Amino acid sequence: MNTELKVGALAPSFKSTAVGGKYGDGTPVSLADLAGQTVVLYFYPKDDTPGCTTQACGLRDAWTQFEGKAAVFGVSVDPAKSHRRFIDKFELPFPLLTDEDHKIVDAYGVWVEKSMYGKKYMGIERTTFLVGADGKIAKIFSKVKPEGHAEQVLAALSE
């Protein structure tokens, strides 16, 4: 990771375009706009790929348990149009943040060198940050497995 964020540290601020949920086809949002709320930022590699779909649909299926507990945002470097297709295809009830310029993934230290079949490339390490109402990182889930992710986050929200 470029930036080693720790529990208790102030979450890096960001401004982005949120697509989906109450944000429609694209509304600017910043971490400051969410002050006073618990925020779940889940970083995932790419819209509409098998692992990312499993993860997103798990959150979708548990959505009623998240309501009122936290504002949930998926974050990837995909553009708004891609997010819209992903949301529509799988009926995702929560917004996705665009990060085409990599500012958020860099600030949170999740844009890392990865390797597949011996080939090295840069990409998002599947990581989730739970940001408390005070704006500080309450929990970090590293190298998240798509299956069971929603349950892990819900358990942390209940602690």
PDB file of C-alpha atoms in Angstrom:
ATOM      1  CA  MET A   1       0.000   0.000   0.000  1.00  0.00           C
ATOM      2  CA  ASN A   2       1.165   3.523  -0.785  1.00  0.00           C
ATOM      3  CA  THR A   3      -0.497   4.975   2.287  1.00  0.00           C
ATOM      4  CA  GLU A   4      -0.690   2.911   5.433  1.00  0.00           C
ATOM      5  CA  LEU A   5      -3.924   4.044   7.053  1.00  0.00           C
ATOM      6  CA  LYS A   6      -4.631   2.898  10.581  1.00  0.00           C
ATOM      7  CA  VAL A   7      -7.730   2.543  12.726  1.00  0.00           C
ATOM      8  CA  GLY A   8      -8.224   5.797  14.653  1.00  0.00           C
ATOM      9  CA  ALA A   9      -6.693   7.959  11.918  1.00  0.00           C
ATOM     10  CA  LEU A  10      -8.750  10.652  10.230  1.00  0.00           C
ATOM     11  CA  ALA A  11     -10.224   9.230   7.016  1.00  0.00           C
ATOM     12  CA  PRO A  12      -8.813  10.953   3.917  1.00  0.00           C
ATOM     13  CA  SER A  13     -11.270  13.511   2.557  1.00  0.00           C
ATOM     14  CA  PHE A  14     -12.533  13.135  -1.007  1.00  0.00           C
ATOM     15  CA  LYS A  15     -14.851  14.641  -3.583  1.00  0.00           C
ATOM     16  CA  SER A  16     -16.377  12.422  -6.221  1.00  0.00           C
ATOM     17  CA  THR A  17     -19.450  11.771  -8.329  1.00  0.00           C
ATOM     18  CA  ALA A  18     -21.902   9.340  -6.762  1.00  0.00           C
ATOM     19  CA  VAL A  19     -24.087   7.310  -9.113  1.00  0.00           C
ATOM     20  CA  GLY A  20     -27.131   5.368  -7.938  1.00  0.00           C
ATOM     21  CA  GLY A  21     -29.214   5.294  -4.790  1.00  0.00           C
ATOM     22  CA  LYS A  22     -30.453   8.768  -3.884  1.00  0.00           C
ATOM     23  CA  TYR A  23     -27.737  10.282  -6.105  1.00  0.00           C
ATOM     24  CA  GLY A  24     -29.376   9.335  -9.421  1.00  0.00           C
ATOM     25  CA  ASP A  25     -27.212   9.497 -12.531  1.00  0.00           C
ATOM     26  CA  GLY A  26     -24.449  11.473 -10.896  1.00  0.00           C
ATOM     27  CA  THR A  27     -24.274  13.918  -8.006  1.00  0.00           C
ATOM     28  CA  PRO A  28     -21.150  15.394  -6.434  1.00  0.00           C
ATOM     29  CA  VAL A  29     -20.482  14.093  -2.929  1.00  0.00           C
ATOM     30  CA  SER A  30     -17.642  14.536  -0.456  1.00  0.00           C
ATOM     31  CA  LEU A  31     -16.723  12.880   2.804  1.00  0.00           C
ATOM     32  CA  ALA A  32     -17.471  16.215   4.497  1.00  0.00           C
ATOM     33  CA  ASP A  33     -21.074  15.975   3.199  1.00  0.00           C
ATOM     34  CA  LEU A  34     -21.407  12.732   5.188  1.00  0.00           C
ATOM     35  CA  ALA A  35     -20.088  14.143   8.497  1.00  0.00           C
ATOM     36  CA  GLY A  36     -21.982  12.783  11.483  1.00  0.00           C
ATOM     37  CA  GLN A  37     -22.850   9.522   9.698  1.00  0.00           C
ATOM     38  CA  THR A  38     -21.115   6.168   9.731  1.00  0.00           C
ATOM     39  CA  VAL A  39     -19.769   5.522   6.230  1.00  0.00           C
ATOM     40  CA  VAL A  40     -18.813   2.236   4.576  1.00  0.00           C
ATOM     41  CA  LEU A  41     -16.379   2.739   1.683  1.00  0.00           C
ATOM     42  CA  TYR A  42     -15.815  -0.502  -0.128  1.00  0.00           C
ATOM     43  CA  PHE A  43     -13.153  -0.458  -2.819  1.00  0.00           C
ATOM     44  CA  TYR A  44     -13.524  -3.051  -5.569  1.00  0.00           C
ATOM     45  CA  PRO A  45     -11.550  -3.721  -8.770  1.00  0.00           C
ATOM     46  CA  LYS A  46     -14.081  -3.464 -11.614  1.00  0.00           C
ATOM     47  CA  ASP A  47     -17.799  -3.186 -12.376  1.00  0.00           C
ATOM     48  CA  ASP A  48     -19.609  -6.320 -13.523  1.00  0.00           C
ATOM     49  CA  THR A  49     -16.809  -8.826 -12.975  1.00  0.00           C
ATOM     50  CA  PRO A  50     -17.486 -12.074 -11.075  1.00  0.00           C
ATOM     51  CA  GLY A  51     -15.981 -11.238  -7.664  1.00  0.00           C
ATOM     52  CA  CYS A  52     -17.197  -7.651  -7.689  1.00  0.00           C
ATOM     53  CA  THR A  53     -20.691  -8.762  -8.655  1.00  0.00           C
ATOM     54  CA  THR A  54     -20.751 -11.331  -5.821  1.00  0.00           C
ATOM     55  CA  GLN A  55     -19.642  -8.655  -3.359  1.00  0.00           C
ATOM     56  CA  ALA A  56     -22.131  -6.023  -4.584  1.00  0.00           C
ATOM     57  CA  CYS A  57     -25.045  -8.477  -4.675  1.00  0.00           C
ATOM     58  CA  GLY A  58     -24.226  -9.623  -1.131  1.00  0.00           C
ATOM     59  CA  LEU A  59     -24.515  -6.016   0.036  1.00  0.00           C
ATOM     60  CA  ARG A  60     -27.697  -5.606  -2.016  1.00  0.00           C
ATOM     61  CA  ASP A  61     -29.274  -8.696  -0.478  1.00  0.00           C
ATOM     62  CA  ALA A  62     -28.490  -7.460   3.053  1.00  0.00           C
ATOM     63  CA  TRP A  63     -29.462  -3.869   2.252  1.00  0.00           C
ATOM     64  CA  THR A  64     -32.389  -3.619   4.688  1.00  0.00           C
ATOM     65  CA  GLN A  65     -29.965  -4.425   7.526  1.00  0.00           C
ATOM     66  CA  PHE A  66     -27.665  -1.552   6.496  1.00  0.00           C
ATOM     67  CA  GLU A  67     -30.373   1.109   6.269  1.00  0.00           C
ATOM     68  CA  GLY A  68     -30.154   3.569   9.141  1.00  0.00           C
ATOM     69  CA  LYS A  69     -26.785   2.161  10.260  1.00  0.00           C
ATOM     70  CA  ALA A  70     -24.401   3.476   7.618  1.00  0.00           C
ATOM     71  CA  ALA A  71     -24.082   5.235   4.281  1.00  0.00           C
ATOM     72  CA  VAL A  72     -22.617   2.604   1.926  1.00  0.00           C
ATOM     73  CA  PHE A  73     -20.550   3.545  -1.145  1.00  0.00           C
ATOM     74  CA  GLY A  74     -18.727   1.278  -3.572  1.00  0.00           C
ATOM     75  CA  VAL A  75     -15.593   2.840  -5.082  1.00  0.00           C
ATOM     76  CA  SER A  76     -13.763   1.880  -8.268  1.00  0.00           C
ATOM     77  CA  VAL A  77     -11.919   3.656 -11.068  1.00  0.00           C
ATOM     78  CA  ASP A  78     -14.750   2.895 -13.530  1.00  0.00           C
ATOM     79  CA  PRO A  79     -16.603   5.828 -15.143  1.00  0.00           C
ATOM     80  CA  ALA A  80     -20.145   6.888 -14.217  1.00  0.00           C
ATOM     81  CA  LYS A  81     -21.683   5.179 -17.280  1.00  0.00           C
ATOM     82  CA  SER A  82     -20.157   1.851 -16.268  1.00  0.00           C
ATOM     83  CA  HIS A  83     -21.429   2.308 -12.697  1.00  0.00           C
ATOM     84  CA  ARG A  84     -24.934   3.064 -14.006  1.00  0.00           C
ATOM     85  CA  ARG A  85     -24.969  -0.151 -16.099  1.00  0.00           C
ATOM     86  CA  PHE A  86     -23.695  -2.205 -13.143  1.00  0.00           C
ATOM     87  CA  ILE A  87     -26.315  -0.715 -10.803  1.00  0.00           C
ATOM     88  CA  ASP A  88     -29.138  -1.261 -13.302  1.00  0.00           C
ATOM     89  CA  LYS A  89     -28.103  -4.802 -14.231  1.00  0.00           C
ATOM     90  CA  PHE A  90     -28.004  -6.006 -10.618  1.00  0.00           C
ATOM     91  CA  GLU A  91     -30.532  -3.586  -9.039  1.00  0.00           C
ATOM     92  CA  LEU A  92     -27.981  -2.234  -6.570  1.00  0.00           C
ATOM     93  CA  PRO A  93     -29.681   0.048  -3.999  1.00  0.00           C
ATOM     94  CA  PHE A  94     -26.512   1.883  -2.933  1.00  0.00           C
ATOM     95  CA  PRO A  95     -24.368   4.441  -4.778  1.00  0.00           C
ATOM     96  CA  LEU A  96     -21.014   3.879  -6.441  1.00  0.00           C
ATOM     97  CA  LEU A  97     -18.310   6.553  -6.498  1.00  0.00           C
ATOM     98  CA  THR A  98     -16.279   7.289  -9.622  1.00  0.00           C
ATOM     99  CA  ASP A  99     -12.538   7.640  -9.174  1.00  0.00           C
ATOM    100  CA  GLU A 100     -11.198   7.819 -12.713  1.00  0.00           C
ATOM    101  CA  ASP A 101      -8.345  10.122 -11.635  1.00  0.00           C
ATOM    102  CA  HIS A 102      -7.316   7.656  -8.868  1.00  0.00           C
ATOM    103  CA  LYS A 103      -7.343  10.336  -6.152  1.00  0.00           C
ATOM    104  CA  ILE A 104      -9.456   8.300  -3.706  1.00  0.00           C
ATOM    105  CA  VAL A 105      -7.747   4.934  -4.303  1.00  0.00           C
ATOM    106  CA  ASP A 106      -4.366   6.628  -3.861  1.00  0.00           C
ATOM    107  CA  ALA A 107      -5.441   8.481  -0.692  1.00  0.00           C
ATOM    108  CA  TYR A 108      -6.720   5.234   0.833  1.00  0.00           C
ATOM    109  CA  GLY A 109      -3.677   3.255  -0.330  1.00  0.00           C
ATOM    110  CA  VAL A 110      -5.626   0.601  -2.250  1.00  0.00           C
ATOM    111  CA  TRP A 111      -4.112   1.154  -5.744  1.00  0.00           C
ATOM    112  CA  VAL A 112      -1.408  -1.495  -5.642  1.00  0.00           C
ATOM    113  CA  GLU A 113       0.703  -3.743  -7.820  1.00  0.00           C
ATOM    114  CA  LYS A 114      -1.102  -7.013  -8.448  1.00  0.00           C
ATOM    115  CA  SER A 115      -0.115 -10.173 -10.229  1.00  0.00           C
ATOM    116  CA  MET A 116      -2.120 -12.646 -12.293  1.00  0.00           C
ATOM    117  CA  TYR A 117      -0.646 -15.526 -14.283  1.00  0.00           C
ATOM    118  CA  GLY A 118       2.813 -14.059 -13.735  1.00  0.00           C
ATOM    119  CA  LYS A 119       1.862 -10.678 -15.209  1.00  0.00           C
ATOM    120  CA  LYS A 120       2.207  -7.640 -12.954  1.00  0.00           C
ATOM    121  CA  TYR A 121      -0.232  -4.742 -13.223  1.00  0.00           C
ATOM    122  CA  MET A 122      -1.725  -1.975 -11.099  1.00  0.00           C
ATOM    123  CA  GLY A 123      -5.213  -2.352  -9.683  1.00  0.00           C
ATOM    124  CA  ILE A 124      -7.468  -1.960  -6.672  1.00  0.00           C
ATOM    125  CA  GLU A 125      -6.917  -4.248  -3.715  1.00  0.00           C
ATOM    126  CA  ARG A 126     -10.395  -5.189  -2.472  1.00  0.00           C
ATOM    127  CA  THR A 127     -10.527  -3.270   0.821  1.00  0.00           C
ATOM    128  CA  THR A 128     -13.322  -1.803   2.947  1.00  0.00           C
ATOM    129  CA  PHE A 129     -13.078   1.118   5.361  1.00  0.00           C
ATOM    130  CA  LEU A 130     -15.612   1.763   8.079  1.00  0.00           C
ATOM    131  CA  VAL A 131     -15.527   5.486   8.866  1.00  0.00           C
ATOM    132  CA  GLY A 132     -17.143   6.580  12.110  1.00  0.00           C
ATOM    133  CA  ALA A 133     -19.472   9.550  12.544  1.00  0.00           C
ATOM    134  CA  ASP A 134     -16.407  11.432  13.880  1.00  0.00           C
ATOM    135  CA  GLY A 135     -14.643  11.048  10.507  1.00  0.00           C
ATOM    136  CA  LYS A 136     -12.060   8.609  11.873  1.00  0.00           C
ATOM    137  CA  ILE A 137     -11.387   5.125  10.525  1.00  0.00           C
ATOM    138  CA  ALA A 138     -13.154   2.683  12.831  1.00  0.00           C
ATOM    139  CA  LYS A 139     -12.236  -0.551  11.013  1.00  0.00           C
ATOM    140  CA  ILE A 140     -10.291  -1.706   7.956  1.00  0.00           C
ATOM    141  CA  PHE A 141     -11.086  -4.926   6.121  1.00  0.00           C
ATOM    142  CA  SER A 142      -8.046  -5.828   3.981  1.00  0.00           C
ATOM    143  CA  LYS A 143      -7.939  -8.291   1.078  1.00  0.00           C
ATOM    144  CA  VAL A 144     -11.686  -8.790   1.357  1.00  0.00           C
ATOM    145  CA  LYS A 145     -13.258 -12.004   0.087  1.00  0.00           C
ATOM    146  CA  PRO A 146     -16.434 -11.199  -1.903  1.00  0.00           C
ATOM    147  CA  GLU A 147     -18.470 -13.965  -0.249  1.00  0.00           C
ATOM    148  CA  GLY A 148     -19.591 -13.088   3.259  1.00  0.00           C
ATOM    149  CA  HIS A 149     -18.375  -9.493   3.032  1.00  0.00           C
ATOM    150  CA  ALA A 150     -21.783  -7.969   3.855  1.00  0.00           C
ATOM    151  CA  GLU A 151     -22.036 -10.084   6.993  1.00  0.00           C
ATOM    152  CA  GLN A 152     -18.540  -9.002   8.123  1.00  0.00           C
ATOM    153  CA  VAL A 153     -19.426  -5.331   7.707  1.00  0.00           C
ATOM    154  CA  LEU A 154     -22.795  -5.716   9.446  1.00  0.00           C
ATOM    155  CA  ALA A 155     -21.092  -7.439  12.383  1.00  0.00           C
ATOM    156  CA  ALA A 156     -18.628  -4.536  12.666  1.00  0.00           C
ATOM    157  CA  LEU A 157     -21.496  -2.014  12.555  1.00  0.00           C
ATOM    158  CA  SER A 158     -23.106  -3.821  15.498  1.00  0.00           C
ATOM    159  CA  GLU A 159     -19.956  -3.722  17.673  1.00  0.00           C
TER     160      GLU A 159
END
